[in-house]
PDB file of C-alpha atoms and ligand atoms in Angstrom:
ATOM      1  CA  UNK A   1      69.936  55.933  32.589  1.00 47.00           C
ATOM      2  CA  UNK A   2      71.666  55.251  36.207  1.00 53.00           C
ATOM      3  CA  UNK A   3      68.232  57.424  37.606  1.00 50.00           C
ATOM      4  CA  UNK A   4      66.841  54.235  37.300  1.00 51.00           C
ATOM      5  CA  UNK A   5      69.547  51.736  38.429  1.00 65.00           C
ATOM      6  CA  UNK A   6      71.865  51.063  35.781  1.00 90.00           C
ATOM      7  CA  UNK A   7      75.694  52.471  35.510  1.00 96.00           C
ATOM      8  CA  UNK A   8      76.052  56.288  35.092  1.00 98.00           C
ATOM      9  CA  UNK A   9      77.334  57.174  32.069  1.00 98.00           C
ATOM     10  CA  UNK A  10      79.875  60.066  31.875  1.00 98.00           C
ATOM     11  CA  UNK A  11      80.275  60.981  28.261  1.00 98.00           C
ATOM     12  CA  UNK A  12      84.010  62.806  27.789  1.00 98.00           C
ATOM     13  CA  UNK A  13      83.484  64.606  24.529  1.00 98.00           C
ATOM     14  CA  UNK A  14      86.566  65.421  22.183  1.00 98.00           C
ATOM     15  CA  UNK A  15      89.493  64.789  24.580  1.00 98.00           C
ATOM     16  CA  UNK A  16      91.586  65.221  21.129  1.00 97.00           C
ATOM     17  CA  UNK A  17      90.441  68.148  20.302  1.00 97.00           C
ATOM     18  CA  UNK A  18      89.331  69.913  23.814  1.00 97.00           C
ATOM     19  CA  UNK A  19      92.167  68.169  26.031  1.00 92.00           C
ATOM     20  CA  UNK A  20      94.755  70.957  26.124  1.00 88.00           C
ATOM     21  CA  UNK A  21      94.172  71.643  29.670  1.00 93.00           C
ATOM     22  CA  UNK A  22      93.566  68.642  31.808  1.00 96.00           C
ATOM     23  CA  UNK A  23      89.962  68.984  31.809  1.00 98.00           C
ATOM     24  CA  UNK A  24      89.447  65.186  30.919  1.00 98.00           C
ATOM     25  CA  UNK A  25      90.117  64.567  34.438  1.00 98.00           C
ATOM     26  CA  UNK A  26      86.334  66.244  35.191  1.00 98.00           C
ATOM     27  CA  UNK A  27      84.989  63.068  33.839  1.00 98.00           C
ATOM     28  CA  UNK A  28      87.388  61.099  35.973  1.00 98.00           C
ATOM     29  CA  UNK A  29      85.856  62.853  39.105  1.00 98.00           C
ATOM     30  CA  UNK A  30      82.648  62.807  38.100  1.00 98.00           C
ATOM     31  CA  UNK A  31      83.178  58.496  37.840  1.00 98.00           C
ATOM     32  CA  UNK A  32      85.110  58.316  40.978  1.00 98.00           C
ATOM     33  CA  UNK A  33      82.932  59.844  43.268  1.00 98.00           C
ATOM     34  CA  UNK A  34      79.979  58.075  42.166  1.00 98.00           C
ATOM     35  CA  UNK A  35      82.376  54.760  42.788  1.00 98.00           C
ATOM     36  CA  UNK A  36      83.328  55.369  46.327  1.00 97.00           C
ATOM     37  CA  UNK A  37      79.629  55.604  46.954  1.00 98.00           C
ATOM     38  CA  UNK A  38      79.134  51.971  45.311  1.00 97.00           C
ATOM     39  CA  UNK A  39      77.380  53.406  42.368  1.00 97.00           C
ATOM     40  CA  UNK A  40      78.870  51.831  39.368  1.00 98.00           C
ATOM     41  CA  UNK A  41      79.659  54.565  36.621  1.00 98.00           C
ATOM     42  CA  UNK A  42      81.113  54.095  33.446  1.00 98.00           C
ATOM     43  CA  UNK A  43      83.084  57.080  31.520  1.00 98.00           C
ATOM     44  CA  UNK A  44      82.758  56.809  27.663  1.00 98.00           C
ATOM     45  CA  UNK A  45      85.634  58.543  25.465  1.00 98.00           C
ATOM     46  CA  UNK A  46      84.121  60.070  22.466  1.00 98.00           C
ATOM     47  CA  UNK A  47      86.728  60.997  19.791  1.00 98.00           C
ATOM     48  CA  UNK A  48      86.580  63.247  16.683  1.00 97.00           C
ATOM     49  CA  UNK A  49      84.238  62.466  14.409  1.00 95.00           C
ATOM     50  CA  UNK A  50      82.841  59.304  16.605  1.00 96.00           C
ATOM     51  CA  UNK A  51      79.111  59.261  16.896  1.00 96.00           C
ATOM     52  CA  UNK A  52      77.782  60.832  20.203  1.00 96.00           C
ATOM     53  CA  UNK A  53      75.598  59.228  22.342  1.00 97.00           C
ATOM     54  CA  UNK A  54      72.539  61.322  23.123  1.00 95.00           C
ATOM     55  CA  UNK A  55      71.538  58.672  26.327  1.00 96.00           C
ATOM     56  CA  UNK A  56      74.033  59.703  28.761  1.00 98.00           C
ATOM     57  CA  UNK A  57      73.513  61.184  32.073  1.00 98.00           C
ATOM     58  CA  UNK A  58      76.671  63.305  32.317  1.00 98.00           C
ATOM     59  CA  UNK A  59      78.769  64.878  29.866  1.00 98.00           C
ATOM     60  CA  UNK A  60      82.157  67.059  30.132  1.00 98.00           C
ATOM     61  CA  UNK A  61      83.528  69.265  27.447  1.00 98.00           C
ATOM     62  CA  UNK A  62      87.124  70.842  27.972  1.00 98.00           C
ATOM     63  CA  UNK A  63      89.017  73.602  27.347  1.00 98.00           C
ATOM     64  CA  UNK A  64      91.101  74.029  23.852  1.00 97.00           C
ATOM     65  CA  UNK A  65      92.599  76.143  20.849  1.00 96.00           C
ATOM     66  CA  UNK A  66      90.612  77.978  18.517  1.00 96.00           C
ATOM     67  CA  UNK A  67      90.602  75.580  15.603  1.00 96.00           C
ATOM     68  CA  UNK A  68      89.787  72.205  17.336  1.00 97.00           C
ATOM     69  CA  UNK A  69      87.298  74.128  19.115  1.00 97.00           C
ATOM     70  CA  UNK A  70      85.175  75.044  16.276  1.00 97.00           C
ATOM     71  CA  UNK A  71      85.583  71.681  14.721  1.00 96.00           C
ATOM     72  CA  UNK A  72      84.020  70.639  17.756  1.00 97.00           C
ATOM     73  CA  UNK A  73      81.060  72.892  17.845  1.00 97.00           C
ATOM     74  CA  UNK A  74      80.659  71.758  14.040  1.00 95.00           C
ATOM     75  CA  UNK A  75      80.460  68.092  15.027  1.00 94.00           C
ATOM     76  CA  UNK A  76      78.331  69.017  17.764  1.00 95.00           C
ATOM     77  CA  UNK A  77      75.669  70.493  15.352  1.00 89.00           C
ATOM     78  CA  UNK A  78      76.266  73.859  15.759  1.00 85.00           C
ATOM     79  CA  UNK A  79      75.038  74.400  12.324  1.00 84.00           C
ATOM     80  CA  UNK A  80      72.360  72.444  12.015  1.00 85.00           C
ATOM     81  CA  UNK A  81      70.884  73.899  15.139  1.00 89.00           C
ATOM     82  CA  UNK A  82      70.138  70.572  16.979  1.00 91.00           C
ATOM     83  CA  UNK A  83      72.891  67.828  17.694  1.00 93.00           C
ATOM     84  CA  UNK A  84      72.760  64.452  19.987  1.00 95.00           C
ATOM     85  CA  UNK A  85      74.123  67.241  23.302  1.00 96.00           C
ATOM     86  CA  UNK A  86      70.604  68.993  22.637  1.00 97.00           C
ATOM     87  CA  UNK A  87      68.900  65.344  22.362  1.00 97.00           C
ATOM     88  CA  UNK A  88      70.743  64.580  25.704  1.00 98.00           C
ATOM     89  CA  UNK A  89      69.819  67.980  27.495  1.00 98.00           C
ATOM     90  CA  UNK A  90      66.312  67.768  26.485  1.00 98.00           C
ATOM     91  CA  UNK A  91      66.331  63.940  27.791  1.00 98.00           C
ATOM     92  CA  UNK A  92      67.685  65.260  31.295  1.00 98.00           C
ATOM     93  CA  UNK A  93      71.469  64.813  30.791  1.00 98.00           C
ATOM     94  CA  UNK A  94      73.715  67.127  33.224  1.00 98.00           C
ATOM     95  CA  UNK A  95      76.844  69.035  30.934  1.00 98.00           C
ATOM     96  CA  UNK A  96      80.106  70.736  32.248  1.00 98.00           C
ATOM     97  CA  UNK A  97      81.627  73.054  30.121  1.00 98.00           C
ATOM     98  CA  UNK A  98      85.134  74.248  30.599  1.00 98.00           C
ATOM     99  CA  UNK A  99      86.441  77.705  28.517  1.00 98.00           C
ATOM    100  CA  UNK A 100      86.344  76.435  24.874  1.00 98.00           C
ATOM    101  CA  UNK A 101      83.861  74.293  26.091  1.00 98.00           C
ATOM    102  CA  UNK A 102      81.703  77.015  27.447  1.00 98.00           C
ATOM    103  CA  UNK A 103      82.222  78.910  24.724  1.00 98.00           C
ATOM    104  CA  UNK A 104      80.694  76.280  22.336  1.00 98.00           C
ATOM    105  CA  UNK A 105      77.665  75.807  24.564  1.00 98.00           C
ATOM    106  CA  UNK A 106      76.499  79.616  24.176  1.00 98.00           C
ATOM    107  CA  UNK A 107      74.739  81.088  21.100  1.00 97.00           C
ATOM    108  CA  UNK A 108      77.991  82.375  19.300  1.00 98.00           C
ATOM    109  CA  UNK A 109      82.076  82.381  19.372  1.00 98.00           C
ATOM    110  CA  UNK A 110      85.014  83.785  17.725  1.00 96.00           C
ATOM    111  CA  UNK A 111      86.344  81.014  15.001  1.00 94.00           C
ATOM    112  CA  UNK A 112      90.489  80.761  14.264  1.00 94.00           C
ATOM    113  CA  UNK A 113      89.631  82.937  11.283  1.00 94.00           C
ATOM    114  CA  UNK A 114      88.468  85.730  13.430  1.00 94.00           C
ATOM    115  CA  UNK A 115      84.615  85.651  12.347  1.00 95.00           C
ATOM    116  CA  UNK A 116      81.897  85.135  14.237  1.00 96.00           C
ATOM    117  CA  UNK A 117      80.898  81.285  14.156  1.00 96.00           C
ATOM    118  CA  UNK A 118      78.027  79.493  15.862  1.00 96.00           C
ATOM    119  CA  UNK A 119      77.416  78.049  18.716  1.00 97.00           C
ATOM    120  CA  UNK A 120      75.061  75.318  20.386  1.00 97.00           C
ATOM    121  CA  UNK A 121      72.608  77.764  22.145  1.00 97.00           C
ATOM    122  CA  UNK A 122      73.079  75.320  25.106  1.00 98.00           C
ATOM    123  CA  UNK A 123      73.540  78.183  27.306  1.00 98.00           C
ATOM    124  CA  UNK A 124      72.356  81.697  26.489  1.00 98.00           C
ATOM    125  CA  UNK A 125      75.677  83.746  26.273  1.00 98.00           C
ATOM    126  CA  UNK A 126      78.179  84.693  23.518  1.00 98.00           C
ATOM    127  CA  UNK A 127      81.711  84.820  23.455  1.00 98.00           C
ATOM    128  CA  UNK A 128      84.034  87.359  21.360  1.00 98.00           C
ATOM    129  CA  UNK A 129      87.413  87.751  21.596  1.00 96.00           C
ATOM    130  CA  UNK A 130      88.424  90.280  24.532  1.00 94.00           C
ATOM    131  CA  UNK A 131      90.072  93.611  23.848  1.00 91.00           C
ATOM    132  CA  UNK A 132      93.463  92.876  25.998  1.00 89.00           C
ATOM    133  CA  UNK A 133      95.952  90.385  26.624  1.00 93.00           C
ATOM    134  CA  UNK A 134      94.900  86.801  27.023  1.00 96.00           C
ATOM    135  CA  UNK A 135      93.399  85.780  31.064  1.00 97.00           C
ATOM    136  CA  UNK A 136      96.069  83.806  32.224  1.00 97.00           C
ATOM    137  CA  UNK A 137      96.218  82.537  35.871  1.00 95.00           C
ATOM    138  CA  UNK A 138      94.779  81.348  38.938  1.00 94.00           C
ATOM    139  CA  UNK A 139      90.991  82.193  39.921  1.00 96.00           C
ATOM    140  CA  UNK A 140      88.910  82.029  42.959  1.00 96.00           C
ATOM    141  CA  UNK A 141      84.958  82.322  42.219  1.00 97.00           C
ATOM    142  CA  UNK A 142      82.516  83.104  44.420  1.00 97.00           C
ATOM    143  CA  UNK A 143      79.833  80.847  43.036  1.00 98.00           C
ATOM    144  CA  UNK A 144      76.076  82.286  42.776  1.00 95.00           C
ATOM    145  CA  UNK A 145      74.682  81.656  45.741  1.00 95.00           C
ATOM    146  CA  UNK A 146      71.912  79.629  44.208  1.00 92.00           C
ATOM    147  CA  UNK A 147      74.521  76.682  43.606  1.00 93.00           C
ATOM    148  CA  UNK A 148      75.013  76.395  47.534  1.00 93.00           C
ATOM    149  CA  UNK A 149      78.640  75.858  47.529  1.00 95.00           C
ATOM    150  CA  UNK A 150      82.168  76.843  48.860  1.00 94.00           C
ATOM    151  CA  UNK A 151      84.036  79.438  46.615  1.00 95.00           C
ATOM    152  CA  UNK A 152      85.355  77.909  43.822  1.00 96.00           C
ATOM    153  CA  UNK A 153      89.424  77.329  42.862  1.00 96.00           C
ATOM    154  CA  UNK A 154      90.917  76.810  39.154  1.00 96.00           C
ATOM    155  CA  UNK A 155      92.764  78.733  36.438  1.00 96.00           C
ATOM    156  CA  UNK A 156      92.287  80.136  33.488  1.00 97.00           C
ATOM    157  CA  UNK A 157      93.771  80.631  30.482  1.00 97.00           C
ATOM    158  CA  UNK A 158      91.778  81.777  26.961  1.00 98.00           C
ATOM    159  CA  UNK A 159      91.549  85.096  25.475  1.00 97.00           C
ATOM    160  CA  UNK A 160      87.893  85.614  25.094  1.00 97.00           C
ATOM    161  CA  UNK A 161      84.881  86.987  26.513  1.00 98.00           C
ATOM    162  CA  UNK A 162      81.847  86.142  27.605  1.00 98.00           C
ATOM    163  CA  UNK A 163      78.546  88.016  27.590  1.00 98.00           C
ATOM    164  CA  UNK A 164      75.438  86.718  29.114  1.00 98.00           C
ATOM    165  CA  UNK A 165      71.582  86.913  27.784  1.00 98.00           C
ATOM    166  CA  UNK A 166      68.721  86.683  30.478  1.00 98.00           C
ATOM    167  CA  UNK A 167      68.204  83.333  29.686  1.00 98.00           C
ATOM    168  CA  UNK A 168      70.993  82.588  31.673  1.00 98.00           C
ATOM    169  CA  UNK A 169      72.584  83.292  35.089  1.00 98.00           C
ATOM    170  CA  UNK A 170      76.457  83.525  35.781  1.00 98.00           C
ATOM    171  CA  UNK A 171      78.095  80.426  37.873  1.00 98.00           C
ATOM    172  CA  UNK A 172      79.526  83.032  40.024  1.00 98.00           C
ATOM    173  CA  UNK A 173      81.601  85.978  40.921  1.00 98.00           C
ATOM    174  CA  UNK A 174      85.251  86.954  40.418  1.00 98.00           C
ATOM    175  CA  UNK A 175      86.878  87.430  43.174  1.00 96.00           C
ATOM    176  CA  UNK A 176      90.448  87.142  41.558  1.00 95.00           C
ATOM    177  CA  UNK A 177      91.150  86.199  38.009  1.00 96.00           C
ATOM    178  CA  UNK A 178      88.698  87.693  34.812  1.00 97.00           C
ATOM    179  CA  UNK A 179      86.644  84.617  34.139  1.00 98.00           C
ATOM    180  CA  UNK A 180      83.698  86.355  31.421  1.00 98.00           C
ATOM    181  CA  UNK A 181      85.694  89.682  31.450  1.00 98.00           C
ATOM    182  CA  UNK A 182      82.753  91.241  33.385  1.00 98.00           C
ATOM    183  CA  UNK A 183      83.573  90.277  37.148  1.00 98.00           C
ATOM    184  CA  UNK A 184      81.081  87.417  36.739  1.00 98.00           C
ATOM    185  CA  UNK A 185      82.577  83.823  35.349  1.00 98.00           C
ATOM    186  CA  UNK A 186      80.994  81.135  33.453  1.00 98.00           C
ATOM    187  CA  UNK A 187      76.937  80.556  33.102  1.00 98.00           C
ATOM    188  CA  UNK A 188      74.337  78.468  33.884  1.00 98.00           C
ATOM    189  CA  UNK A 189      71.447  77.374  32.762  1.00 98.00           C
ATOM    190  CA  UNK A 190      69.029  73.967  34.435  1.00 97.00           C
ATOM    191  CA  UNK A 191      71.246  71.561  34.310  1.00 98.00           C
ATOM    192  CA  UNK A 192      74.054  72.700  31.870  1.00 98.00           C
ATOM    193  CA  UNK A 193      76.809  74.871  33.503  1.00 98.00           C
ATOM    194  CA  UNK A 194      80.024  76.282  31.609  1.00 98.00           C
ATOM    195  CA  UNK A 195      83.103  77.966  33.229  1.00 98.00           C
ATOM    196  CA  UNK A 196      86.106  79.381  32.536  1.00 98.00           C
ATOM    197  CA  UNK A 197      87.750  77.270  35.534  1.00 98.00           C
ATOM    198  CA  UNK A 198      90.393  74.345  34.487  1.00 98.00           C
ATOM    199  CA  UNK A 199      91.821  72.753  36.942  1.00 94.00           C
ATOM    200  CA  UNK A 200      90.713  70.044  36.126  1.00 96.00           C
ATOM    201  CA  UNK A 201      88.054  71.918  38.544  1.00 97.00           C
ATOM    202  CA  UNK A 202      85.706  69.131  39.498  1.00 97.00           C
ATOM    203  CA  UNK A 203      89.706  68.107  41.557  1.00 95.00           C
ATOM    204  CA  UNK A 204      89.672  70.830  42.912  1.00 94.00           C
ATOM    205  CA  UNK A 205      85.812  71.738  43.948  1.00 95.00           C
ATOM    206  CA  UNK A 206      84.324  68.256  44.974  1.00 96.00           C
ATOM    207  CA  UNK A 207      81.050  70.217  45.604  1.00 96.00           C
ATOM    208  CA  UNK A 208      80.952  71.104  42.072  1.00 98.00           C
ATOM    209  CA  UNK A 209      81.186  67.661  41.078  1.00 98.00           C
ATOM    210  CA  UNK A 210      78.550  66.849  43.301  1.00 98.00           C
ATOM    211  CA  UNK A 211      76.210  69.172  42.210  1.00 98.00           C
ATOM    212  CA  UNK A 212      76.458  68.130  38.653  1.00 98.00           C
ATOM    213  CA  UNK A 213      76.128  64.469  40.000  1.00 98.00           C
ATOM    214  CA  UNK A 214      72.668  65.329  42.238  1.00 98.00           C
ATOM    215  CA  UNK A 215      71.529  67.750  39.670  1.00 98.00           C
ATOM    216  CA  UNK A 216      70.752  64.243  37.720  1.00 98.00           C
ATOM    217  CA  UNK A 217      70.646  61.531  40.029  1.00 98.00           C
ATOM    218  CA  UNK A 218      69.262  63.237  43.054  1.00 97.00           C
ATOM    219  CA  UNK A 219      70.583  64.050  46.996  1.00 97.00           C
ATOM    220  CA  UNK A 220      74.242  61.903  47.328  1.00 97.00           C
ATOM    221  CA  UNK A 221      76.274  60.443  50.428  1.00 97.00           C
ATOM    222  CA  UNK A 222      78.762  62.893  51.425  1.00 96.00           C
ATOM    223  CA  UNK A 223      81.900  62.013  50.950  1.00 97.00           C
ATOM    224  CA  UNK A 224      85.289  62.350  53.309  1.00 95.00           C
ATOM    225  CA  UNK A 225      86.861  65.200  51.420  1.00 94.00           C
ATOM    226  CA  UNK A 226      89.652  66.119  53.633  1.00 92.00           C
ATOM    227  CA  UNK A 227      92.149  65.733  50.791  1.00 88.00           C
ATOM    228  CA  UNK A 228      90.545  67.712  48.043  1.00 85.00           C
ATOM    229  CA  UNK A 229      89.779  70.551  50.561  1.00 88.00           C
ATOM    230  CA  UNK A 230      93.366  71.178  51.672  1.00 90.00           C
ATOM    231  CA  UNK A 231      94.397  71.694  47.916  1.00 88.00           C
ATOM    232  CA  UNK A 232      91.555  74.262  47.806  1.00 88.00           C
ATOM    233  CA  UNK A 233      93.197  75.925  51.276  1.00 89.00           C
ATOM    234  CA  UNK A 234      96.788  75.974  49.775  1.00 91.00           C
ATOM    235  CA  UNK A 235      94.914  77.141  46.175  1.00 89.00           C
ATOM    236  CA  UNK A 236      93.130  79.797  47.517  1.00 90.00           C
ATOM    237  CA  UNK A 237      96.216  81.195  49.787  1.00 90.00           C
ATOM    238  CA  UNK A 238      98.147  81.114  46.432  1.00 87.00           C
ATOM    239  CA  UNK A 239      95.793  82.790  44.822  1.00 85.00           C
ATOM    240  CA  UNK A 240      95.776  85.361  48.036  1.00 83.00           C
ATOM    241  CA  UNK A 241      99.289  85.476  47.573  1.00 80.00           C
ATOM    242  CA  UNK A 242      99.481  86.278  44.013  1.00 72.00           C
ATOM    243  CA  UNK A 243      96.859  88.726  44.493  1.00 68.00           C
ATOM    244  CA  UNK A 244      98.671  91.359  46.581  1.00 71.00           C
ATOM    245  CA  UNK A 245     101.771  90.554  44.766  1.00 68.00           C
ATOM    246  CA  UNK A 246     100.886  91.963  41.226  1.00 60.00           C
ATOM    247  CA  UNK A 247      98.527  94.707  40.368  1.00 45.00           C
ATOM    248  CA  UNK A 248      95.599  95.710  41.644  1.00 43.00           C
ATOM    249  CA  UNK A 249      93.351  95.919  38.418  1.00 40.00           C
ATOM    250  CA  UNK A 250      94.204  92.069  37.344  1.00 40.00           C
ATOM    251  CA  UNK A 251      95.057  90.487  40.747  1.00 37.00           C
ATOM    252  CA  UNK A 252      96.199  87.040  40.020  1.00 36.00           C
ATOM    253  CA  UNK A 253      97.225  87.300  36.621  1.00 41.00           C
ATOM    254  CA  UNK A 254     100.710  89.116  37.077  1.00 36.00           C
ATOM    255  CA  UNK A 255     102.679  86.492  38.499  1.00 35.00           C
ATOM    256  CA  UNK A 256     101.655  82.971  37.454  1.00 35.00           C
ATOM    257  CA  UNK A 257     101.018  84.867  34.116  1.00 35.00           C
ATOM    258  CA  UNK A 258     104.924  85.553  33.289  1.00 34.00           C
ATOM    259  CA  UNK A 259     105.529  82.267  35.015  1.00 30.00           C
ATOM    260  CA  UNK A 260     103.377  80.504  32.750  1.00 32.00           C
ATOM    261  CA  UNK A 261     104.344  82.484  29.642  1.00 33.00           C
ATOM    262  CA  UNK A 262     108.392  81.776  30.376  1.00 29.00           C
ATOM    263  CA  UNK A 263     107.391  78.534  30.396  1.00 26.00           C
TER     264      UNK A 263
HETATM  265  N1  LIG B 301      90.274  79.316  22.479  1.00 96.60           N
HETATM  266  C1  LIG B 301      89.505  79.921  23.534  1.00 96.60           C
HETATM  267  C2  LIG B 301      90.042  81.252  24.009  1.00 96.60           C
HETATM  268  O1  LIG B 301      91.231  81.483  23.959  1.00 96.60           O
HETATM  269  C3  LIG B 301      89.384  78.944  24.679  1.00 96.60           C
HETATM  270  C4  LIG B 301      90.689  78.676  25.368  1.00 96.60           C
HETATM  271  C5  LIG B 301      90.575  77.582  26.410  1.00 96.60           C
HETATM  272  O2  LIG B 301      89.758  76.713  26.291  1.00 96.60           O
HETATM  273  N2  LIG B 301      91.427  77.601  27.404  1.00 96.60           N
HETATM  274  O3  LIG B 301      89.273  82.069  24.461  1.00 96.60           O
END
């Protein structure tokens, strides 16, 4: 493991099957930042039914549809109970979870076939499918305070919902957007953290990325960020802007939400 000098190894699960949204680019981040700080890292694509690696430091699950997703969380070992991602976790390893992704980590999700299917039990939450029209649009987060970082930017874009046990905290709060459904978004739990934030949002919340990184290898260089933070600015005034432009009860889902839908 890089803790003790070799390359970091970022583990991209499924990109075939959890790819729809651009959240392969988290792993990119992840590798880039430890690169401009002369750490060597090394990102390793595993595909559908490839073995996994359980002796990774860092690994990023994405966002999909409802059938790849639950042939991931099978592959994962969400049957059997135990899978190389719990060998990894137990050995230290750092995971971000994005929507689908999320919603494999936690104890149970809705399959394509509307039943309730299993999940990891990575993070202690469950995920059903939500009682309205799907979440679609941009989201700020106010992330829990614990996390010690700027509010968070990304979209979202999945029609379930999220329900925490106590053996997990929420990554933050909704400001704008309906992340879990319950004004709280994603979870967290030591070093495993799920969202409902695509973005890809490591792009677009360097601090996030960062965290993950130090929550393995320890306090990092800080980086010159002055690109990255004026996409949050312009993000974050979008959002602003789509807020008080649609209705008050779903702020920023009104707009970008037809847009997105047209096409
Ligand atoms: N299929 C899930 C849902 O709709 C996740 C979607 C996603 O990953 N964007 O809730």
């Amino acid at each position: 493991m890089s803790a003790s000098g070799g390359a970091a190894g970022i583990v991209l699960l499924y990109p075939d099957l959890l790819g729809t949204y651009g959240d392969s680019g988290n792993a990119t981040i992840l590798a880039q930042r430890l690169r401009w700080r002369g750490r060597p890292a090394e990102v390793v694509t595993v595909l559908a039914g490839d073995p996994v690696p359980a002796s990774a430091d860092f690994y990023v699950v994405g966002g999909g549809e409802d059938l790849p997703q639950s042939l991931a969380a099978r592959q994962l070992g969400a049957v059997q109970g135990y899978g190389p991602l719990h060998r990894a976790v137990d050995a230290g390893a750092a995971v971000l979870a994005v929507c689908a992704g999320l919603q494999i980590l936690g104890t149970s999700f809705v399959g394509p076939d509307g039943i309730r299917a299993e999940g990891l039990g990575l993070l202690d939450c469950a995920s059903v499918q939500g009682p309205g029209q799907r979440a679609v649009g941009e989201m700020v987060v106010e992330p829990d305070p614990s996390l010690g970082m700027p509010v968070l930017t990304g979209y979202e874009n999945h029609g379930g919902v999220t329900t925490l046990g106590n053996g997990a905290r929420p990554a933050g709060r909704v400001r704008s957007g309906v992340g879990n459904g319950d004004g709280t978004d994603g979870a967290v739990s030591g070093r495993v953290i799920g969202t409902y934030l695509h973005g890809p949002v490591l792009a677009r919340n360097p601090a996030l990325a960062d965290h993950v990184l130090s929550s393995v290898l320890g306090p990092l260089e800080p980086l010159d960020d002055r690109d990255s933070d004026a996409l949050r600015v312009e993000r974050l005034a979008a959002a602003r802007g789509l807020a008080s432009a649609s209705a008050p009860s779903t702020p920023a889902r009104g707009l970008l939400g037809r847009a997105l839908r047209r096409g």
